[in-house]
PDB file of C-alpha atoms in Angstrom:
ATOM      1  CA  GLY A 107     -54.516 -39.749  89.637  1.00  0.00           C
ATOM      2  CA  ARG A 108     -55.471 -41.025  86.510  1.00  0.00           C
ATOM      3  CA  ARG A 109     -58.879 -39.607  86.034  1.00  0.00           C
ATOM      4  CA  ALA A 110     -58.458 -36.374  84.378  1.00  0.00           C
ATOM      5  CA  ASP A 111     -61.757 -35.335  84.871  1.00  0.00           C
ATOM      6  CA  ARG A 112     -61.124 -34.337  88.662  1.00  0.00           C
ATOM      7  CA  ILE A 113     -58.720 -31.856  90.294  1.00  0.00           C
ATOM      8  CA  LYS A 114     -57.773 -31.053  93.929  1.00  0.00           C
ATOM      9  CA  GLY A 115     -55.826 -27.997  94.859  1.00  0.00           C
ATOM     10  CA  LEU A 116     -54.718 -26.202  97.991  1.00  0.00           C
ATOM     11  CA  VAL A 117     -54.791 -22.395  98.548  1.00  0.00           C
ATOM     12  CA  TRP A 118     -53.305 -20.559 101.539  1.00  0.00           C
ATOM     13  CA  GLU A 119     -55.566 -18.077 102.777  1.00  0.00           C
ATOM     14  CA  GLY A 120     -53.275 -16.527 105.424  1.00  0.00           C
ATOM     15  CA  ASP A 121     -54.846 -18.347 108.342  1.00  0.00           C
ATOM     16  CA  GLY A 122     -55.003 -21.860 107.026  1.00  0.00           C
ATOM     17  CA  TRP A 123     -55.333 -23.906 103.962  1.00  0.00           C
ATOM     18  CA  LEU A 124     -58.419 -24.064 101.623  1.00  0.00           C
ATOM     19  CA  LEU A 125     -58.796 -27.463  99.966  1.00  0.00           C
ATOM     20  CA  LEU A 126     -60.533 -27.237  96.450  1.00  0.00           C
ATOM     21  CA  TYR A 127     -62.093 -30.141  94.412  1.00  0.00           C
ATOM     22  CA  LYS A 128     -63.621 -29.980  91.079  1.00  0.00           C
ATOM     23  CA  ARG A 129     -65.050 -32.535  88.786  1.00  0.00           C
ATOM     24  CA  LEU A 130     -66.065 -31.873  84.997  1.00  0.00           C
ATOM     25  CA  SER A 131     -68.897 -33.703  84.048  1.00  0.00           C
ATOM     26  CA  GLU A 132     -68.358 -33.734  80.097  1.00  0.00           C
ATOM     27  CA  SER A 133     -64.676 -32.982  79.627  1.00  0.00           C
ATOM     28  CA  ARG A 134     -61.227 -33.423  80.990  1.00  0.00           C
ATOM     29  CA  PHE A 135     -58.754 -31.093  82.584  1.00  0.00           C
ATOM     30  CA  GLN A 136     -55.357 -30.426  80.281  1.00  0.00           C
ATOM     31  CA  TRP A 137     -53.078 -31.140  83.034  1.00  0.00           C
ATOM     32  CA  PRO A 138     -49.175 -31.751  82.844  1.00  0.00           C
ATOM     33  CA  ARG A 139     -48.432 -35.485  82.645  1.00  0.00           C
ATOM     34  CA  SER A 140     -44.653 -35.272  83.524  1.00  0.00           C
ATOM     35  CA  PRO A 141     -42.649 -33.294  85.855  1.00  0.00           C
ATOM     36  CA  LYS A 142     -41.143 -31.286  82.724  1.00  0.00           C
ATOM     37  CA  GLU A 143     -44.657 -30.005  81.955  1.00  0.00           C
ATOM     38  CA  VAL A 144     -45.105 -28.494  85.341  1.00  0.00           C
ATOM     39  CA  ARG A 145     -45.270 -24.810  85.494  1.00  0.00           C
ATOM     40  CA  ALA A 146     -46.667 -21.637  87.391  1.00  0.00           C
ATOM     41  CA  LEU A 147     -50.124 -20.426  86.207  1.00  0.00           C
ATOM     42  CA  THR A 148     -51.395 -16.941  85.691  1.00  0.00           C
ATOM     43  CA  GLN A 149     -54.871 -16.148  87.306  1.00  0.00           C
ATOM     44  CA  GLN A 150     -56.256 -16.319  83.742  1.00  0.00           C
ATOM     45  CA  GLN A 151     -54.766 -19.689  83.038  1.00  0.00           C
ATOM     46  CA  PHE A 152     -56.129 -21.070  86.550  1.00  0.00           C
ATOM     47  CA  ARG A 153     -59.563 -19.796  85.433  1.00  0.00           C
ATOM     48  CA  TRP A 154     -59.435 -21.578  82.217  1.00  0.00           C
ATOM     49  CA  LEU A 155     -58.223 -24.721  83.732  1.00  0.00           C
ATOM     50  CA  MET A 156     -61.238 -24.606  85.945  1.00  0.00           C
ATOM     51  CA  GLU A 157     -63.462 -24.270  83.426  1.00  0.00           C
ATOM     52  CA  GLY A 158     -62.163 -27.256  81.550  1.00  0.00           C
ATOM     53  CA  LEU A 159     -60.019 -25.155  78.777  1.00  0.00           C
ATOM     54  CA  THR A 160     -56.434 -25.635  78.063  1.00  0.00           C
ATOM     55  CA  ILE A 161     -53.973 -23.294  79.440  1.00  0.00           C
ATOM     56  CA  THR A 162     -51.817 -23.061  76.312  1.00  0.00           C
ATOM     57  CA  PRO A 163     -53.512 -21.905  73.185  1.00  0.00           C
ATOM     58  CA  LYS A 164     -53.357 -24.109  70.009  1.00  0.00           C
ATOM     59  CA  LYS A 165     -52.530 -20.939  67.786  1.00  0.00           C
ATOM     60  CA  SER A 166     -51.120 -17.736  69.200  1.00  0.00           C
ATOM     61  CA  VAL A 167     -52.576 -14.492  67.681  1.00  0.00           C
ATOM     62  CA  ARG A 168     -49.835 -12.686  65.935  1.00  0.00           C
ATOM     63  CA  THR A 169     -49.424  -8.812  66.826  1.00  0.00           C
ATOM     64  CA  VAL A 170     -49.968  -6.367  63.879  1.00  0.00           C
ATOM     65  CA  GLU A 171     -49.560  -2.788  63.604  1.00  0.00           C
ATOM     66  CA  PRO A 172     -52.284  -0.649  62.453  1.00  0.00           C
ATOM     67  CA  PRO A 173     -52.190   0.469  58.911  1.00  0.00           C
ATOM     68  CA  GLU A 174     -50.917   4.024  58.318  1.00  0.00           C
ATOM     69  CA  TYR A 175     -53.716   6.675  57.437  1.00  0.00           C
ATOM     70  CA  MET A 176     -54.040   6.900  53.642  1.00  0.00           C
ATOM     71  CA  GLY A 177     -55.846  10.301  53.480  1.00  0.00           C
TER      72      GLY A 177
END
């Protein structure tokens, strides 16, 4: 749909489907707008999405090596 403040989802539980529906009251879901943007989510990304957060960080944290001991 056009309203980005609501989302529906299906989860297979082994014996049937569970229908999920969530509506955010003060924000919008960051959801793909085209088939090219669709992708699989990790559990953490799903949790972020359900909290109204974006699933892709704006800036990635760069990995650094710890400094050598200068004793």
